[in-house]
Coordinates of N, CA and C in Angstrom, one line a residue:
Chain A
G1 N 0.9 -1.5 0.0 CA 0.0 0.1 0.1 C 0.9 1.1 -0.1
A2 N 0.3 2.3 -0.3 CA 0.7 3.5 -0.3 C 1.5 4.1 1.2
V3 N 2.4 4.8 1.1 CA 3.2 5.1 2.3 C 3.0 6.8 2.3
V4 N 2.7 6.8 3.8 CA 2.7 8.2 4.5 C 3.8 8.2 5.6
S5 N 4.4 9.2 5.6 CA 5.4 9.6 7.0 C 4.8 11.0 7.3
Q6 N 5.2 10.7 8.9 CA 5.1 12.1 9.6 C 6.2 12.3 10.5
H7 N 6.8 13.5 10.6 CA 8.0 13.9 11.4 C 7.7 15.1 12.2
P8 N 7.9 15.1 13.4 CA 8.6 14.2 14.3 C 7.3 13.2 14.7
S9 N 7.9 11.9 15.2 CA 6.9 11.1 16.1 C 6.5 11.6 17.3
W10 N 7.4 12.4 17.8 CA 6.8 12.9 19.2 C 8.0 13.8 19.5
V11 N 7.3 15.0 20.1 CA 8.0 16.2 20.4 C 7.2 16.6 21.6
I12 N 8.0 17.3 22.5 CA 8.0 17.9 23.9 C 8.6 19.3 23.8
C13 N 7.3 20.2 24.1 CA 7.6 21.7 24.0 C 7.3 22.6 24.8
K14 N 8.1 23.8 25.3 CA 7.6 24.6 26.2 C 6.4 25.3 25.6
S15 N 5.3 25.5 26.8 CA 4.2 26.3 26.6 C 4.6 27.8 25.9
G16 N 4.0 28.1 24.8 CA 4.4 29.2 24.2 C 5.1 29.3 22.8
T17 N 5.5 28.2 23.0 CA 6.6 27.8 21.4 C 5.5 27.5 20.4
S18 N 6.3 27.3 19.6 CA 5.6 26.9 17.9 C 6.3 25.6 17.7
V19 N 5.4 24.6 17.1 CA 5.7 23.5 16.6 C 5.3 23.1 15.4
K20 N 6.4 22.4 14.2 CA 6.0 22.1 13.2 C 5.6 20.7 13.0
I21 N 4.7 20.0 12.5 CA 4.6 18.5 12.1 C 4.7 18.4 10.6
E22 N 5.4 17.8 10.2 CA 5.2 17.2 8.7 C 4.6 16.4 8.3
C23 N 4.0 15.8 7.5 CA 3.4 14.9 6.7 C 3.8 14.8 5.2
R24 N 4.2 13.6 4.8 CA 4.8 13.3 3.5 C 4.1 11.9 3.0
S25 N 3.7 12.1 1.8 CA 3.5 11.0 0.9 C 4.5 10.6 0.0
L26 N 4.9 9.3 0.7 CA 6.5 9.0 -0.1 C 6.1 8.2 -1.4
D27 N 5.2 7.8 -1.9 CA 5.4 7.0 -3.2 C 4.2 7.5 -4.0
F28 N 3.5 8.4 -3.6 CA 2.2 8.8 -4.3 C 2.2 10.3 -4.4
Q29 N 1.3 10.9 -5.3 CA 1.0 12.4 -5.0 C -0.3 12.5 -4.6
A30 N -0.5 13.5 -3.7 CA -1.6 13.7 -2.8 C -2.2 15.0 -3.0
T31 N -3.2 15.3 -3.7 CA -3.7 16.7 -3.8 C -4.3 17.1 -2.5
T32 N -4.6 16.1 -1.6 CA -5.6 16.4 -0.6 C -4.8 15.7 0.5
M33 N -4.7 16.3 1.7 CA -4.4 15.7 2.9 C -4.9 16.2 4.0
F34 N -5.3 15.6 5.1 CA -6.3 15.6 6.1 C -5.2 15.8 7.3
W35 N -5.7 16.4 8.2 CA -5.0 16.4 9.7 C -6.3 16.0 10.5
Y36 N -5.7 15.4 11.7 CA -6.6 14.7 12.9 C -6.0 15.1 13.9
R37 N -6.9 15.1 15.0 CA -6.3 15.2 16.2 C -6.9 13.9 17.0
Q38 N -6.2 13.3 18.1 CA -6.9 12.0 18.6 C -6.4 12.2 20.1
F39 N -7.5 12.3 20.9 CA -7.3 12.2 22.5 C -7.4 10.8 22.8
P40 N -6.7 10.4 24.1 CA -6.4 9.1 24.5 C -7.9 7.8 24.4
K41 N -7.7 7.1 23.9 CA -8.9 6.3 23.8 C -9.9 6.9 23.0
Q42 N -9.8 7.6 22.3 CA -11.0 8.3 21.7 C -10.8 7.9 19.8
S43 N -11.7 8.3 18.9 CA -11.5 8.4 17.7 C -10.8 9.3 17.1
L44 N -10.7 9.4 15.8 CA -9.8 10.5 15.2 C -11.0 11.7 15.1
M45 N -10.3 12.9 15.2 CA -11.5 13.9 14.9 C -10.6 14.8 13.9
L46 N -11.5 14.9 12.8 CA -10.8 15.9 11.8 C -10.9 17.6 12.0
M47 N -9.5 17.9 11.9 CA -9.3 19.2 12.3 C -9.5 20.2 10.8
A48 N -8.8 19.4 9.5 CA -8.6 20.5 8.4 C -8.4 19.5 7.3
T49 N -9.0 20.1 6.1 CA -8.5 19.4 4.8 C -7.6 20.2 4.2
S50 N -6.4 19.8 3.8 CA -5.3 20.5 3.3 C -5.3 20.3 1.8
N51 N -5.5 21.4 0.8 CA -5.5 21.0 -0.5 C -4.2 21.7 -1.3
E52 N -3.5 21.0 -2.0 CA -2.3 21.6 -2.5 C -2.6 22.7 -3.3
G53 N -1.9 24.1 -2.9 CA -1.8 25.1 -3.5 C -3.1 26.0 -3.0
S54 N -3.7 25.8 -2.2 CA -4.8 26.7 -1.9 C -4.8 26.6 -0.2
K55 N -5.8 27.5 0.5 CA -6.0 27.5 1.8 C -7.0 26.2 2.1
A56 N -6.3 25.9 3.4 CA -7.1 24.6 3.9 C -8.4 25.1 4.5
T57 N -9.1 23.9 4.4 CA -10.5 24.0 5.1 C -10.5 23.7 6.7
Y58 N -10.9 24.3 7.6 CA -10.7 23.9 8.7 C -12.3 23.4 9.2
E59 N -12.2 22.6 9.8 CA -13.7 22.1 10.5 C -14.1 23.0 11.8
Q60 N -15.2 22.8 11.9 CA -15.9 23.9 12.9 C -15.1 23.9 14.2
G61 N -14.9 24.8 14.8 CA -14.3 24.8 16.2 C -12.9 24.7 16.0
V62 N -12.2 24.4 15.3 CA -10.8 24.4 15.0 C -10.5 25.8 14.6
E63 N -9.6 26.2 15.5 CA -8.7 27.8 15.0 C -7.8 27.9 14.3
K64 N -7.8 28.3 13.1 CA -7.2 28.3 11.9 C -5.5 29.0 12.3
D65 N -5.9 30.3 13.1 CA -4.6 30.9 13.3 C -3.7 30.4 14.5
K66 N -4.2 29.4 15.3 CA -3.7 28.2 16.1 C -2.9 27.3 15.4
F67 N -3.9 26.7 14.4 CA -3.5 25.3 13.7 C -3.1 26.3 12.2
L68 N -1.7 26.0 12.0 CA -1.6 26.8 10.7 C -1.2 25.6 9.6
I69 N -1.8 25.3 8.5 CA -1.7 24.1 7.7 C -1.1 24.8 6.3
N70 N 0.0 24.2 5.8 CA 0.6 24.7 4.3 C 0.7 23.3 3.7
H71 N 0.1 23.5 2.3 CA 0.2 22.2 1.4 C 1.0 22.8 0.4
A72 N 2.2 23.0 0.4 CA 3.2 23.9 -0.6 C 3.2 22.7 -1.9
S73 N 3.3 21.3 -1.7 CA 3.7 20.4 -2.7 C 2.8 19.5 -2.7
L74 N 2.8 18.7 -3.7 CA 1.7 17.3 -3.8 C 2.1 16.3 -3.0
T75 N 3.5 16.2 -1.9 CA 4.0 15.4 -1.3 C 4.1 15.9 0.1
L76 N 3.6 17.3 0.4 CA 4.2 17.7 1.4 C 3.1 18.3 2.2
S77 N 2.7 18.2 3.3 CA 1.6 19.0 4.0 C 2.3 19.2 5.4
T78 N 2.1 20.7 5.9 CA 2.7 20.9 7.2 C 1.5 21.5 8.0
L79 N 1.8 21.0 9.3 CA 0.6 21.8 10.7 C 1.5 22.1 11.7
T80 N 1.3 23.5 11.7 CA 2.3 24.2 12.9 C 1.3 24.7 13.9
V81 N 1.7 24.2 14.9 CA 0.8 24.5 16.3 C 1.3 25.8 17.0
T82 N 0.6 27.0 16.9 CA 1.5 28.0 17.2 C 1.2 28.2 18.7
S83 N 2.3 29.0 19.6 CA 1.8 29.5 20.9 C 1.6 28.3 21.5
A84 N 1.7 27.2 21.5 CA 1.3 25.9 22.2 C 1.0 25.9 23.6
H85 N -0.2 25.5 24.1 CA -0.5 25.4 25.6 C -0.6 24.1 26.0
P86 N -0.4 23.4 27.1 CA -0.8 22.3 27.7 C -2.0 21.6 27.1
E87 N -2.9 22.2 26.7 CA -4.0 21.6 26.3 C -4.2 21.4 25.1
D88 N -3.2 21.5 24.1 CA -2.8 21.3 22.7 C -1.9 20.0 22.7
S89 N -1.3 19.5 24.0 CA -0.9 18.1 23.8 C -2.1 17.3 23.5
S90 N -1.6 16.3 22.5 CA -2.4 15.6 21.4 C -1.8 14.6 20.9
F91 N -2.2 13.7 20.2 CA -1.9 12.7 19.1 C -2.4 13.6 17.7
Y92 N -1.6 13.8 16.9 CA -1.8 14.5 15.6 C -1.5 13.7 14.8
I93 N -2.3 12.8 13.6 CA -2.6 12.1 12.6 C -2.5 12.9 11.2
C94 N -2.0 12.9 10.3 CA -2.5 13.0 9.0 C -2.7 11.9 8.2
S95 N -3.4 12.4 7.2 CA -3.6 11.1 5.9 C -3.6 11.8 4.6
A96 N -3.2 11.0 3.5 CA -3.5 11.4 2.5 C -4.2 10.6 1.5
S97 N -4.8 11.5 0.4 CA -5.7 10.9 -0.5 C -5.2 10.4 -1.5
Q98 N -5.2 9.1 -2.1 CA -4.9 8.8 -3.2 C -5.7 9.0 -4.5
A99 N -5.1 10.1 -5.6 CA -6.0 10.8 -6.4 C -7.0 9.6 -7.0
N100 N -6.1 8.5 -7.6 CA -7.0 7.7 -8.7 C -7.9 6.5 -7.8
T101 N -7.8 6.5 -6.7 CA -8.8 5.6 -5.8 C -9.7 6.0 -4.5
G102 N -9.0 7.4 -4.3 CA -9.8 7.9 -3.2 C -9.5 7.6 -1.7
E103 N -8.5 6.3 -1.7 CA -8.6 5.6 -0.6 C -7.4 6.6 0.4
L104 N -7.7 6.6 1.8 CA -6.8 7.2 2.6 C -5.7 6.5 3.1
F105 N -4.6 7.1 3.4 CA -3.4 6.1 4.0 C -3.0 7.4 5.0
F106 N -2.8 6.8 6.4 CA -2.4 7.6 7.5 C -0.8 7.6 7.5
G107 N -0.3 8.6 8.1 CA 1.1 8.7 9.2 C 0.8 8.0 10.0
E108 N 2.1 7.8 10.8 CA 2.2 7.4 12.0 C 1.8 8.0 13.1
G109 N 1.5 8.9 13.0 CA 1.0 10.1 14.2 C 2.4 10.8 14.7
S110 N 2.0 11.8 15.3 CA 3.0 12.8 15.9 C 2.4 13.0 17.4
R111 N 3.1 12.8 18.3 CA 2.9 12.9 19.6 C 3.0 14.3 20.2
L112 N 2.6 15.3 20.8 CA 2.9 16.2 21.0 C 2.4 16.4 22.6
T113 N 3.7 16.7 23.3 CA 3.5 17.1 24.4 C 4.0 18.8 24.9
V114 N 3.0 19.1 25.6 CA 3.4 20.7 25.6 C 3.7 21.0 27.2
L115 N 5.0 21.6 27.8 CA 4.9 21.6 29.4 C 4.4 22.7 29.7
Chain B
T1 N -25.2 16.4 9.2 CA -24.0 15.9 9.7 C -24.3 14.2 9.3
Q2 N -23.2 13.7 8.7 CA -23.5 12.2 8.7 C -22.4 11.7 9.9
L3 N -23.1 10.7 10.5 CA -22.6 10.2 12.1 C -22.7 8.9 11.7
L4 N -21.6 8.0 12.1 CA -21.1 6.6 12.2 C -21.4 6.1 13.4
E5 N -21.8 5.3 14.1 CA -21.9 4.6 15.5 C -21.4 3.2 15.0
Q6 N -20.5 2.8 16.2 CA -20.0 1.6 16.1 C -20.7 0.8 17.4
S7 N -20.6 -0.4 17.3 CA -21.1 -1.2 18.4 C -20.2 -2.6 18.5
P8 N -19.9 -3.2 19.4 CA -19.8 -2.5 20.8 C -18.6 -1.3 20.8
Q9 N -18.8 -0.7 21.9 CA -17.2 -0.1 22.0 C -16.3 -0.6 22.4
F10 N -16.5 -1.4 23.4 CA -15.5 -2.0 24.1 C -15.6 -3.8 23.6
L11 N -14.7 -4.7 23.7 CA -15.0 -6.1 23.7 C -13.6 -6.8 24.0
S12 N -13.8 -7.5 25.0 CA -12.6 -8.4 25.6 C -13.0 -9.7 25.5
I13 N -12.2 -10.4 24.8 CA -12.4 -12.1 24.4 C -11.5 -12.8 24.7
Q14 N -11.8 -14.1 24.8 CA -10.6 -15.2 24.7 C -10.1 -15.5 23.5
E15 N -8.8 -15.7 23.3 CA -8.2 -16.2 22.1 C -9.2 -17.3 21.6
G16 N -9.2 -17.3 20.4 CA -9.8 -18.4 19.8 C -11.7 -18.3 19.5
E17 N -12.1 -17.2 19.9 CA -13.6 -17.1 19.9 C -13.7 -16.2 18.9
N18 N -15.1 -15.7 18.3 CA -15.3 -15.4 17.3 C -16.1 -14.0 17.8
L19 N -15.9 -13.0 16.6 CA -16.8 -11.5 17.2 C -16.7 -10.9 15.8
T20 N -17.8 -10.3 16.2 CA -18.6 -9.2 15.1 C -18.7 -7.8 15.7
V21 N -17.8 -7.0 14.7 CA -18.3 -5.6 15.2 C -19.1 -4.6 14.1
Y22 N -19.8 -4.0 14.6 CA -20.9 -3.6 13.8 C -20.5 -1.7 13.5
C23 N -21.0 -1.2 12.1 CA -20.8 0.3 12.1 C -21.8 0.7 11.3
N24 N -22.5 1.4 11.9 CA -24.0 1.9 11.3 C -24.3 3.5 11.3
S25 N -25.3 3.7 10.3 CA -25.2 5.3 10.0 C -26.6 5.4 9.7
S26 N -27.3 6.5 9.5 CA -28.5 6.5 8.7 C -28.2 7.4 7.3
S27 N -27.0 7.5 7.0 CA -26.6 8.1 5.8 C -26.0 7.2 4.9
V28 N -26.2 7.5 3.7 CA -25.4 6.5 2.5 C -24.0 7.2 2.1
F29 N -23.3 6.0 2.2 CA -21.5 6.6 1.9 C -21.6 5.9 0.6
S30 N -20.4 6.8 -0.1 CA -19.8 6.4 -1.4 C -19.0 5.0 -1.3
S31 N -18.6 4.8 0.1 CA -17.5 3.9 0.2 C -17.3 3.9 1.9
L32 N -16.8 2.9 2.2 CA -16.5 2.4 3.7 C -15.1 1.7 3.8
Q33 N -14.5 2.4 4.7 CA -13.2 1.9 5.1 C -13.2 1.4 6.5
W34 N -12.3 0.3 6.7 CA -12.1 -0.3 8.4 C -10.7 -0.2 8.2
Y35 N -10.3 0.5 9.6 CA -9.1 0.4 9.9 C -8.7 -0.3 11.3
R36 N -7.4 -0.7 11.5 CA -7.1 -0.9 12.7 C -5.6 0.0 13.4
Q37 N -6.1 0.4 14.7 CA -4.9 1.2 15.4 C -4.1 0.7 16.4
E38 N -3.3 0.8 16.7 CA -2.5 0.2 17.7 C -1.9 1.4 18.7
P39 N -1.9 1.4 20.0 CA -1.6 2.4 20.7 C 0.0 3.1 20.2
G40 N -0.5 4.6 20.2 CA 1.0 5.2 19.7 C 1.1 5.4 18.1
E41 N 0.1 4.6 17.4 CA 0.4 4.7 15.8 C -0.7 5.1 15.2
G42 N -0.3 5.3 13.8 CA -1.5 5.8 13.2 C -2.3 4.8 12.5
P43 N -3.7 4.6 12.3 CA -4.7 3.7 11.7 C -4.0 2.9 10.5
V44 N -4.0 1.7 10.3 CA -3.8 0.9 8.9 C -5.0 0.5 8.7
L45 N -5.2 0.9 7.3 CA -6.3 0.5 6.5 C -6.3 -1.0 6.3
L46 N -7.4 -1.5 6.6 CA -7.6 -3.1 6.6 C -8.2 -3.3 5.3
V47 N -9.4 -2.8 4.8 CA -10.2 -2.9 3.6 C -11.1 -1.8 3.1
T48 N -11.5 -1.4 1.6 CA -12.3 -0.7 1.6 C -13.4 -1.3 0.6
V49 N -14.4 -1.1 1.0 CA -15.7 -1.5 0.5 C -16.5 -0.6 -0.3
V50 N -17.0 -0.7 -1.4 CA -17.9 0.4 -2.4 C -19.1 -0.1 -2.8
T51 N -19.4 -1.3 -3.0 CA -20.5 -1.7 -3.6 C -21.8 -2.0 -2.6
G52 N -23.1 -1.9 -2.6 CA -23.6 -2.4 -1.7 C -23.8 -4.0 -1.7
G53 N -23.7 -4.3 -0.2 CA -23.9 -6.2 -0.5 C -22.4 -6.6 -0.7
E54 N -21.4 -5.9 -1.0 CA -20.0 -6.5 -1.1 C -19.5 -7.3 0.1
V55 N -19.1 -8.3 0.2 CA -18.3 -9.1 1.1 C -16.8 -9.3 0.5
K56 N -15.9 -8.7 1.8 CA -14.8 -8.9 1.2 C -13.8 -9.7 2.2
K57 N -13.0 -10.8 2.3 CA -12.2 -11.5 3.0 C -10.7 -11.5 2.9
L58 N -10.4 -11.0 4.3 CA -8.8 -10.9 4.3 C -8.6 -11.8 5.6
K59 N -8.0 -13.1 5.1 CA -7.7 -14.2 6.2 C -8.9 -14.4 7.1
R60 N -8.6 -14.2 8.4 CA -9.7 -14.4 9.3 C -10.7 -13.2 9.7
L61 N -10.4 -12.4 8.6 CA -11.5 -11.2 8.8 C -12.6 -11.2 7.4
T62 N -13.5 -11.1 8.0 CA -14.8 -10.8 6.9 C -15.2 -9.6 6.9
F63 N -15.4 -8.7 5.9 CA -16.2 -7.6 5.9 C -17.4 -7.6 5.1
Q64 N -18.5 -6.8 5.3 CA -19.3 -6.9 4.6 C -20.0 -5.4 4.7
F65 N -20.6 -4.8 3.4 CA -21.2 -3.7 3.1 C -22.4 -3.7 3.1
G66 N -23.3 -3.0 3.7 CA -25.0 -3.3 3.6 C -25.4 -3.0 2.0
D67 N -26.4 -3.7 2.1 CA -27.2 -3.4 0.6 C -27.1 -1.8 0.3
A68 N -27.8 -1.2 1.3 CA -28.4 0.3 1.1 C -26.9 1.1 1.3
R69 N -25.6 0.6 1.6 CA -24.6 1.3 1.8 C -24.4 2.1 2.9
K70 N -25.4 1.6 4.0 CA -25.4 2.5 5.4 C -24.8 1.8 6.5
D71 N -24.5 0.5 6.3 CA -23.7 -0.2 7.4 C -22.7 -0.9 6.9
S72 N -22.2 -1.4 7.9 CA -21.1 -2.4 7.6 C -20.6 -3.2 8.8
S73 N -19.9 -4.7 8.5 CA -19.6 -5.5 9.8 C -18.4 -5.8 9.4
L74 N -17.7 -6.4 10.7 CA -16.3 -6.8 10.5 C -16.6 -7.8 11.5
H75 N -16.5 -9.3 10.6 CA -16.2 -10.4 11.6 C -14.8 -11.1 11.5
I76 N -14.7 -11.3 12.9 CA -13.3 -12.2 13.0 C -13.6 -13.5 13.6
T77 N -12.9 -14.2 13.1 CA -12.9 -15.7 13.4 C -11.7 -16.1 14.0
A78 N -11.9 -17.0 15.0 CA -10.6 -17.3 15.8 C -9.6 -16.5 16.1
A79 N -10.2 -15.4 16.8 CA -9.3 -14.2 17.3 C -8.3 -14.7 17.8
Q80 N -7.1 -13.9 17.8 CA -5.9 -14.0 18.1 C -5.4 -12.6 19.1
P81 N -4.7 -12.9 20.0 CA -4.0 -11.8 20.6 C -3.5 -10.6 19.9
G82 N -3.0 -11.1 18.8 CA -2.3 -9.9 17.7 C -3.7 -9.2 17.1
D83 N -4.8 -9.7 17.2 CA -6.0 -8.9 16.5 C -6.5 -7.5 17.5
T84 N -5.8 -7.6 18.7 CA -5.8 -6.6 19.6 C -5.8 -4.8 19.2
G85 N -6.7 -4.2 19.3 CA -6.4 -3.0 18.8 C -7.7 -2.1 18.7
L86 N -7.8 -1.0 18.1 CA -8.9 -0.3 17.8 C -9.1 -0.3 16.4
Y87 N -10.4 -0.5 16.5 CA -10.9 -0.9 14.9 C -11.8 0.2 14.5
L88 N -11.4 0.9 13.6 CA -12.4 2.2 13.1 C -13.1 2.2 11.7
C89 N -14.3 2.5 11.8 CA -14.8 2.6 10.4 C -15.0 3.9 9.9
A90 N -14.7 4.0 8.5 CA -14.9 5.7 8.3 C -15.6 5.3 6.9
G91 N -16.8 6.3 6.8 CA -17.4 6.4 5.5 C -17.0 7.4 4.6
G92 N -16.9 7.2 3.2 CA -16.5 8.1 2.2 C -17.9 9.2 1.8
R93 N -17.4 10.5 1.8 CA -18.5 11.4 1.8 C -18.3 11.9 0.2
G94 N -17.6 11.5 -0.7 CA -17.8 11.8 -2.0 C -16.8 10.9 -2.6
N95 N -16.7 11.3 -3.9 CA -15.5 10.5 -4.7 C -14.3 11.3 -4.8
Y96 N -13.0 10.7 -4.9 CA -12.0 10.9 -5.0 C -11.5 12.0 -3.9
G97 N -10.7 11.6 -3.1 CA -10.0 12.8 -2.1 C -10.8 13.5 -1.3
Q98 N -12.2 13.0 -1.0 CA -13.1 13.5 -0.2 C -12.9 13.1 1.4
N99 N -13.0 13.6 2.1 CA -12.9 13.3 3.5 C -14.0 12.4 4.0
F100 N -13.5 11.5 4.9 CA -14.1 10.3 5.5 C -14.7 10.8 6.7
V101 N -15.6 10.3 7.1 CA -16.2 10.4 8.7 C -15.9 9.0 9.2
F102 N -15.5 9.2 10.8 CA -15.1 8.2 11.1 C -15.8 8.0 12.6
G103 N -16.1 6.6 12.3 CA -16.9 6.4 13.9 C -16.0 6.6 15.0
P104 N -16.5 6.1 16.2 CA -16.0 6.2 17.7 C -14.8 5.1 17.8
G105 N -15.0 3.9 17.0 CA -14.0 2.9 17.4 C -14.7 1.8 18.1
T106 N -14.2 0.3 18.1 CA -14.3 -0.3 18.7 C -13.0 -1.0 19.6
R107 N -13.0 -1.0 20.5 CA -11.8 -1.5 21.3 C -11.7 -2.8 21.5
L108 N -11.0 -3.6 20.8 CA -11.0 -5.0 21.1 C -9.5 -5.5 21.9
S109 N -10.0 -6.3 22.8 CA -8.7 -6.9 23.4 C -8.8 -8.5 23.6
V110 N -8.1 -9.3 22.8 CA -8.2 -10.6 22.9 C -7.0 -11.2 23.8
L111 N -7.3 -11.9 24.7 CA -6.7 -12.6 26.0 C -6.3 -13.8 25.2
P112 N -4.9 -13.9 25.6 CA -4.3 -15.4 25.5 C -5.0 -16.5 26.4

């Protein structure tokens, strides 16, 4: 199957700093990527849809100035958590949609801990 | 809003038992995917079903898409400890690159 890679796998930062998470589709081009947040023992919550070359579409309740998404190429989308606070601590997961099949492939996830 | 429900939410069984997990909605989906997720990792795609009534088998796992494309089931035969994980169903809301709606998941624990 297609491979999607996230980096970093885990990150610990101080409150007030910004953290960037990368999502790459390694063997296919993804015009659309998705960012999710997952709390312990819960399902995935879609945060935003990232389209290459255009602004991301955010789900209701997700602050676009807090969670900056950039999709500069067909293989890379980034999520930047700005001025992170402890309540932003979570497991962030990206997925990429394979253009010809519409199937979703997920990254390994990135665990953010804000102290 | 299209919502997906999964049942049961939690399931703990002994190795060798059979089980069925259900995914239900009042909405029609263009496709439905099943994923398994282990702690600290991203979901891994198990199967995609797109045709009403479709049945797919993956070793000991059998997936079925309802005739009306509103529901699906996952049946595991002779469960193994390696089957332990969070099983998520996701309904596709469109064609090609459209985002999916995820169910709340079924957490399965298979005891040796």
